[in-house]
Amino acid sequence: MLSYKKDLSSFNYFIRAEESIGNEVPMGKKSAPVLGDTLPAKQEKNEMRQEKILKRRAEYYFQRSEGVIKTRREDGLSLAARDLFYFKDEVYLVLSLENRSGITFEPNYLKVYLTRGNKKRNSSYQRILKEPVYTYNFPSDVLDLQQRKFVLVFSKFTVGKNENIELEMREKKGNRYLKMRFRP
């Protein structure tokens, strides 16, 4: 029953589990941890194990990549897509960033998009942001005359006939910007 009063004696009411009438989650199913709760030890251990596996695979592809798919040079910077590897449910994208500008480059972000369609006809153009699951050896800064290689790991996706991968990198404390589009 619900009734209304002009004055409330207490503004907030907290109902304990034993006082509740029902549950949001059916019995037998585990609910997601509440904000502030620590993750169960088993789940935390599983996540650490998964991260170690991703790191090992990323190191392997980091060392194995030899080719270059495409390179974009601008303002003394060079961003190169070196290789794209598929392993089970993951995609490993090996990239390198070279600085010959005379000024240290500090990357603010690197965004990866999967693009579809023709950019000239906006009605058929689509750009989907792909968030990396894991990053290996991503540089905090690239000194002058230095090259840094790194790996981005994504959940599995495929690049179709009319699709491209688009990379967008911007400098943290400056205006330098690199944008590259390629087909693997």
mmCIF file with all atom_site columns, C-alpha atoms in Angstrom, residues 42-152:
data_model
loop_
_atom_site.group_PDB
_atom_site.id
_atom_site.type_symbol
_atom_site.label_atom_id
_atom_site.label_alt_id
_atom_site.label_comp_id
_atom_site.label_asym_id
_atom_site.label_entity_id
_atom_site.label_seq_id
_atom_site.pdbx_PDB_ins_code
_atom_site.Cartn_x
_atom_site.Cartn_y
_atom_site.Cartn_z
_atom_site.occupancy
_atom_site.B_iso_or_equiv
_atom_site.pdbx_formal_charge
_atom_site.auth_seq_id
_atom_site.auth_comp_id
_atom_site.auth_asym_id
_atom_site.auth_atom_id
_atom_site.pdbx_PDB_model_num
ATOM 1   C CA . LYS A 1 42  ? 37.793 -16.177 -8.191  1.00 0.00 ? 42  LYS A CA 1
ATOM 2   C CA . GLN A 1 43  ? 36.577 -13.593 -10.693 1.00 0.00 ? 43  GLN A CA 1
ATOM 3   C CA . GLU A 1 44  ? 39.504 -11.286 -9.935  1.00 0.00 ? 44  GLU A CA 1
ATOM 4   C CA . LYS A 1 45  ? 41.940 -14.175 -10.372 1.00 0.00 ? 45  LYS A CA 1
ATOM 5   C CA . ASN A 1 46  ? 40.294 -15.055 -13.700 1.00 0.00 ? 46  ASN A CA 1
ATOM 6   C CA . GLU A 1 47  ? 40.671 -11.477 -14.968 1.00 0.00 ? 47  GLU A CA 1
ATOM 7   C CA . MET A 1 48  ? 44.354 -11.387 -13.967 1.00 0.00 ? 48  MET A CA 1
ATOM 8   C CA . ARG A 1 49  ? 44.919 -14.705 -15.764 1.00 0.00 ? 49  ARG A CA 1
ATOM 9   C CA . GLN A 1 50  ? 43.160 -13.396 -18.883 1.00 0.00 ? 50  GLN A CA 1
ATOM 10  C CA . GLU A 1 51  ? 45.318 -10.250 -18.839 1.00 0.00 ? 51  GLU A CA 1
ATOM 11  C CA . LYS A 1 52  ? 48.511 -12.343 -18.582 1.00 0.00 ? 52  LYS A CA 1
ATOM 12  C CA . ILE A 1 53  ? 47.395 -14.421 -21.572 1.00 0.00 ? 53  ILE A CA 1
ATOM 13  C CA . LEU A 1 54  ? 46.659 -11.277 -23.618 1.00 0.00 ? 54  LEU A CA 1
ATOM 14  C CA . LYS A 1 55  ? 50.047 -9.826  -22.665 1.00 0.00 ? 55  LYS A CA 1
ATOM 15  C CA . ARG A 1 56  ? 51.893 -12.984 -23.736 1.00 0.00 ? 56  ARG A CA 1
ATOM 16  C CA . ARG A 1 57  ? 50.109 -13.105 -27.096 1.00 0.00 ? 57  ARG A CA 1
ATOM 17  C CA . ALA A 1 58  ? 50.646 -9.380  -27.663 1.00 0.00 ? 58  ALA A CA 1
ATOM 18  C CA . GLU A 1 59  ? 54.389 -9.818  -26.959 1.00 0.00 ? 59  GLU A CA 1
ATOM 19  C CA . TYR A 1 60  ? 54.484 -12.699 -29.439 1.00 0.00 ? 60  TYR A CA 1
ATOM 20  C CA . TYR A 1 61  ? 52.858 -10.661 -32.248 1.00 0.00 ? 61  TYR A CA 1
ATOM 21  C CA . PHE A 1 62  ? 54.940 -7.611  -31.276 1.00 0.00 ? 62  PHE A CA 1
ATOM 22  C CA . GLN A 1 63  ? 58.119 -9.594  -32.015 1.00 0.00 ? 63  GLN A CA 1
ATOM 23  C CA . ARG A 1 64  ? 56.700 -11.474 -35.001 1.00 0.00 ? 64  ARG A CA 1
ATOM 24  C CA . SER A 1 65  ? 55.443 -8.523  -37.060 1.00 0.00 ? 65  SER A CA 1
ATOM 25  C CA . GLU A 1 66  ? 57.756 -7.567  -39.899 1.00 0.00 ? 66  GLU A CA 1
ATOM 26  C CA . GLY A 1 67  ? 55.692 -6.044  -42.690 1.00 0.00 ? 67  GLY A CA 1
ATOM 27  C CA . VAL A 1 68  ? 54.013 -2.690  -43.117 1.00 0.00 ? 68  VAL A CA 1
ATOM 28  C CA . ILE A 1 69  ? 50.431 -2.425  -44.346 1.00 0.00 ? 69  ILE A CA 1
ATOM 29  C CA . LYS A 1 70  ? 50.344 1.372   -44.631 1.00 0.00 ? 70  LYS A CA 1
ATOM 30  C CA . THR A 1 71  ? 52.240 4.409   -43.346 1.00 0.00 ? 71  THR A CA 1
ATOM 31  C CA . ARG A 1 72  ? 51.071 7.984   -42.821 1.00 0.00 ? 72  ARG A CA 1
ATOM 32  C CA . ARG A 1 73  ? 53.662 10.783  -42.501 1.00 0.00 ? 73  ARG A CA 1
ATOM 33  C CA . GLU A 1 74  ? 52.875 14.307  -41.356 1.00 0.00 ? 74  GLU A CA 1
ATOM 34  C CA . ASP A 1 75  ? 54.728 17.055  -39.436 1.00 0.00 ? 75  ASP A CA 1
ATOM 35  C CA . GLY A 1 76  ? 57.793 14.852  -38.956 1.00 0.00 ? 76  GLY A CA 1
ATOM 36  C CA . LEU A 1 77  ? 55.692 12.031  -37.470 1.00 0.00 ? 77  LEU A CA 1
ATOM 37  C CA . SER A 1 78  ? 55.113 8.648   -39.028 1.00 0.00 ? 78  SER A CA 1
ATOM 38  C CA . LEU A 1 79  ? 52.308 6.291   -37.982 1.00 0.00 ? 79  LEU A CA 1
ATOM 39  C CA . ALA A 1 80  ? 52.549 2.812   -39.492 1.00 0.00 ? 80  ALA A CA 1
ATOM 40  C CA . ALA A 1 81  ? 50.106 -0.090  -39.417 1.00 0.00 ? 81  ALA A CA 1
ATOM 41  C CA . ARG A 1 82  ? 52.524 -3.004  -39.392 1.00 0.00 ? 82  ARG A CA 1
ATOM 42  C CA . ASP A 1 83  ? 50.378 -6.109  -39.097 1.00 0.00 ? 83  ASP A CA 1
ATOM 43  C CA . LEU A 1 84  ? 46.921 -7.426  -38.237 1.00 0.00 ? 84  LEU A CA 1
ATOM 44  C CA . PHE A 1 85  ? 46.655 -10.866 -36.626 1.00 0.00 ? 85  PHE A CA 1
ATOM 45  C CA . TYR A 1 86  ? 43.559 -12.893 -35.786 1.00 0.00 ? 86  TYR A CA 1
ATOM 46  C CA . PHE A 1 87  ? 43.677 -15.378 -32.919 1.00 0.00 ? 87  PHE A CA 1
ATOM 47  C CA . LYS A 1 88  ? 40.447 -17.053 -31.742 1.00 0.00 ? 88  LYS A CA 1
ATOM 48  C CA . ASP A 1 89  ? 38.199 -14.193 -30.520 1.00 0.00 ? 89  ASP A CA 1
ATOM 49  C CA . GLU A 1 90  ? 40.824 -11.461 -30.636 1.00 0.00 ? 90  GLU A CA 1
ATOM 50  C CA . VAL A 1 91  ? 42.384 -9.148  -33.198 1.00 0.00 ? 91  VAL A CA 1
ATOM 51  C CA . TYR A 1 92  ? 45.959 -7.952  -32.658 1.00 0.00 ? 92  TYR A CA 1
ATOM 52  C CA . LEU A 1 93  ? 46.873 -4.723  -34.446 1.00 0.00 ? 93  LEU A CA 1
ATOM 53  C CA . VAL A 1 94  ? 50.614 -3.963  -34.453 1.00 0.00 ? 94  VAL A CA 1
ATOM 54  C CA . LEU A 1 95  ? 51.460 -0.277  -34.957 1.00 0.00 ? 95  LEU A CA 1
ATOM 55  C CA . SER A 1 96  ? 54.549 1.895   -34.793 1.00 0.00 ? 96  SER A CA 1
ATOM 56  C CA . LEU A 1 97  ? 55.061 5.600   -34.265 1.00 0.00 ? 97  LEU A CA 1
ATOM 57  C CA . GLU A 1 98  ? 58.240 7.324   -35.415 1.00 0.00 ? 98  GLU A CA 1
ATOM 58  C CA . ASN A 1 99  ? 59.229 10.888  -34.520 1.00 0.00 ? 99  ASN A CA 1
ATOM 59  C CA . ARG A 1 100 ? 61.602 12.957  -36.693 1.00 0.00 ? 100 ARG A CA 1
ATOM 60  C CA . SER A 1 101 ? 60.114 16.341  -35.908 1.00 0.00 ? 101 SER A CA 1
ATOM 61  C CA . GLY A 1 102 ? 62.710 17.606  -33.462 1.00 0.00 ? 102 GLY A CA 1
ATOM 62  C CA . ILE A 1 103 ? 60.037 17.890  -30.736 1.00 0.00 ? 103 ILE A CA 1
ATOM 63  C CA . THR A 1 104 ? 58.956 15.156  -28.324 1.00 0.00 ? 104 THR A CA 1
ATOM 64  C CA . PHE A 1 105 ? 55.508 13.768  -29.214 1.00 0.00 ? 105 PHE A CA 1
ATOM 65  C CA . GLU A 1 106 ? 53.158 12.829  -26.348 1.00 0.00 ? 106 GLU A CA 1
ATOM 66  C CA . PRO A 1 107 ? 50.089 10.986  -27.673 1.00 0.00 ? 107 PRO A CA 1
ATOM 67  C CA . ASN A 1 108 ? 46.813 12.019  -26.067 1.00 0.00 ? 108 ASN A CA 1
ATOM 68  C CA . TYR A 1 109 ? 44.741 9.261   -27.652 1.00 0.00 ? 109 TYR A CA 1
ATOM 69  C CA . LEU A 1 110 ? 44.635 6.772   -30.478 1.00 0.00 ? 110 LEU A CA 1
ATOM 70  C CA . LYS A 1 111 ? 41.168 5.915   -31.739 1.00 0.00 ? 111 LYS A CA 1
ATOM 71  C CA . VAL A 1 112 ? 40.447 3.014   -34.056 1.00 0.00 ? 112 VAL A CA 1
ATOM 72  C CA . TYR A 1 113 ? 37.328 3.014   -36.217 1.00 0.00 ? 113 TYR A CA 1
ATOM 73  C CA . LEU A 1 114 ? 35.781 0.515   -38.580 1.00 0.00 ? 114 LEU A CA 1
ATOM 74  C CA . THR A 1 115 ? 34.386 2.574   -41.493 1.00 0.00 ? 115 THR A CA 1
ATOM 75  C CA . ARG A 1 116 ? 31.810 1.489   -44.052 1.00 0.00 ? 116 ARG A CA 1
ATOM 76  C CA . GLY A 1 117 ? 30.580 3.147   -47.194 1.00 0.00 ? 117 GLY A CA 1
ATOM 77  C CA . ASN A 1 118 ? 31.552 6.151   -49.241 1.00 0.00 ? 118 ASN A CA 1
ATOM 78  C CA . LYS A 1 119 ? 32.594 9.309   -47.363 1.00 0.00 ? 119 LYS A CA 1
ATOM 79  C CA . LYS A 1 120 ? 31.489 11.487  -50.291 1.00 0.00 ? 120 LYS A CA 1
ATOM 80  C CA . ARG A 1 121 ? 27.926 10.247  -49.826 1.00 0.00 ? 121 ARG A CA 1
ATOM 81  C CA . ASN A 1 122 ? 27.344 10.797  -46.090 1.00 0.00 ? 122 ASN A CA 1
ATOM 82  C CA . SER A 1 123 ? 24.003 8.997   -46.129 1.00 0.00 ? 123 SER A CA 1
ATOM 83  C CA . SER A 1 124 ? 25.804 5.694   -46.699 1.00 0.00 ? 124 SER A CA 1
ATOM 84  C CA . TYR A 1 125 ? 28.869 6.381   -44.518 1.00 0.00 ? 125 TYR A CA 1
ATOM 85  C CA . GLN A 1 126 ? 29.247 4.757   -41.093 1.00 0.00 ? 126 GLN A CA 1
ATOM 86  C CA . ARG A 1 127 ? 32.074 4.983   -38.549 1.00 0.00 ? 127 ARG A CA 1
ATOM 87  C CA . ILE A 1 128 ? 32.141 2.541   -35.603 1.00 0.00 ? 128 ILE A CA 1
ATOM 88  C CA . LEU A 1 129 ? 34.588 3.123   -32.746 1.00 0.00 ? 129 LEU A CA 1
ATOM 89  C CA . LYS A 1 130 ? 36.476 -0.016  -31.702 1.00 0.00 ? 130 LYS A CA 1
ATOM 90  C CA . GLU A 1 131 ? 37.641 0.036   -28.073 1.00 0.00 ? 131 GLU A CA 1
ATOM 91  C CA . PRO A 1 132 ? 40.792 -1.971  -27.355 1.00 0.00 ? 132 PRO A CA 1
ATOM 92  C CA . VAL A 1 133 ? 40.507 -4.775  -24.807 1.00 0.00 ? 133 VAL A CA 1
ATOM 93  C CA . TYR A 1 134 ? 44.217 -4.539  -24.023 1.00 0.00 ? 134 TYR A CA 1
ATOM 94  C CA . THR A 1 135 ? 47.123 -2.311  -25.040 1.00 0.00 ? 135 THR A CA 1
ATOM 95  C CA . TYR A 1 136 ? 50.722 -3.486  -25.003 1.00 0.00 ? 136 TYR A CA 1
ATOM 96  C CA . ASN A 1 137 ? 53.713 -1.114  -24.910 1.00 0.00 ? 137 ASN A CA 1
ATOM 97  C CA . PHE A 1 138 ? 51.673 2.016   -25.805 1.00 0.00 ? 138 PHE A CA 1
ATOM 98  C CA . PRO A 1 139 ? 54.123 4.963   -25.607 1.00 0.00 ? 139 PRO A CA 1
ATOM 99  C CA . SER A 1 140 ? 53.583 7.817   -23.166 1.00 0.00 ? 140 SER A CA 1
ATOM 100 C CA . ASP A 1 141 ? 56.002 9.860   -25.256 1.00 0.00 ? 141 ASP A CA 1
ATOM 101 C CA . VAL A 1 142 ? 58.151 9.452   -28.360 1.00 0.00 ? 142 VAL A CA 1
ATOM 102 C CA . LEU A 1 143 ? 61.417 11.386  -28.301 1.00 0.00 ? 143 LEU A CA 1
ATOM 103 C CA . ASP A 1 144 ? 62.983 12.929  -31.395 1.00 0.00 ? 144 ASP A CA 1
ATOM 104 C CA . LEU A 1 145 ? 64.602 10.333  -33.730 1.00 0.00 ? 145 LEU A CA 1
ATOM 105 C CA . GLN A 1 146 ? 62.886 7.516   -31.859 1.00 0.00 ? 146 GLN A CA 1
ATOM 106 C CA . GLN A 1 147 ? 60.512 4.805   -33.059 1.00 0.00 ? 147 GLN A CA 1
ATOM 107 C CA . ARG A 1 148 ? 58.073 3.042   -30.729 1.00 0.00 ? 148 ARG A CA 1
ATOM 108 C CA . LYS A 1 149 ? 56.181 -0.116  -31.639 1.00 0.00 ? 149 LYS A CA 1
ATOM 109 C CA . PHE A 1 150 ? 53.019 -1.194  -29.780 1.00 0.00 ? 150 PHE A CA 1
ATOM 110 C CA . VAL A 1 151 ? 50.077 -3.588  -29.997 1.00 0.00 ? 151 VAL A CA 1
ATOM 111 C CA . LEU A 1 152 ? 46.331 -3.000  -29.583 1.00 0.00 ? 152 LEU A CA 1
#
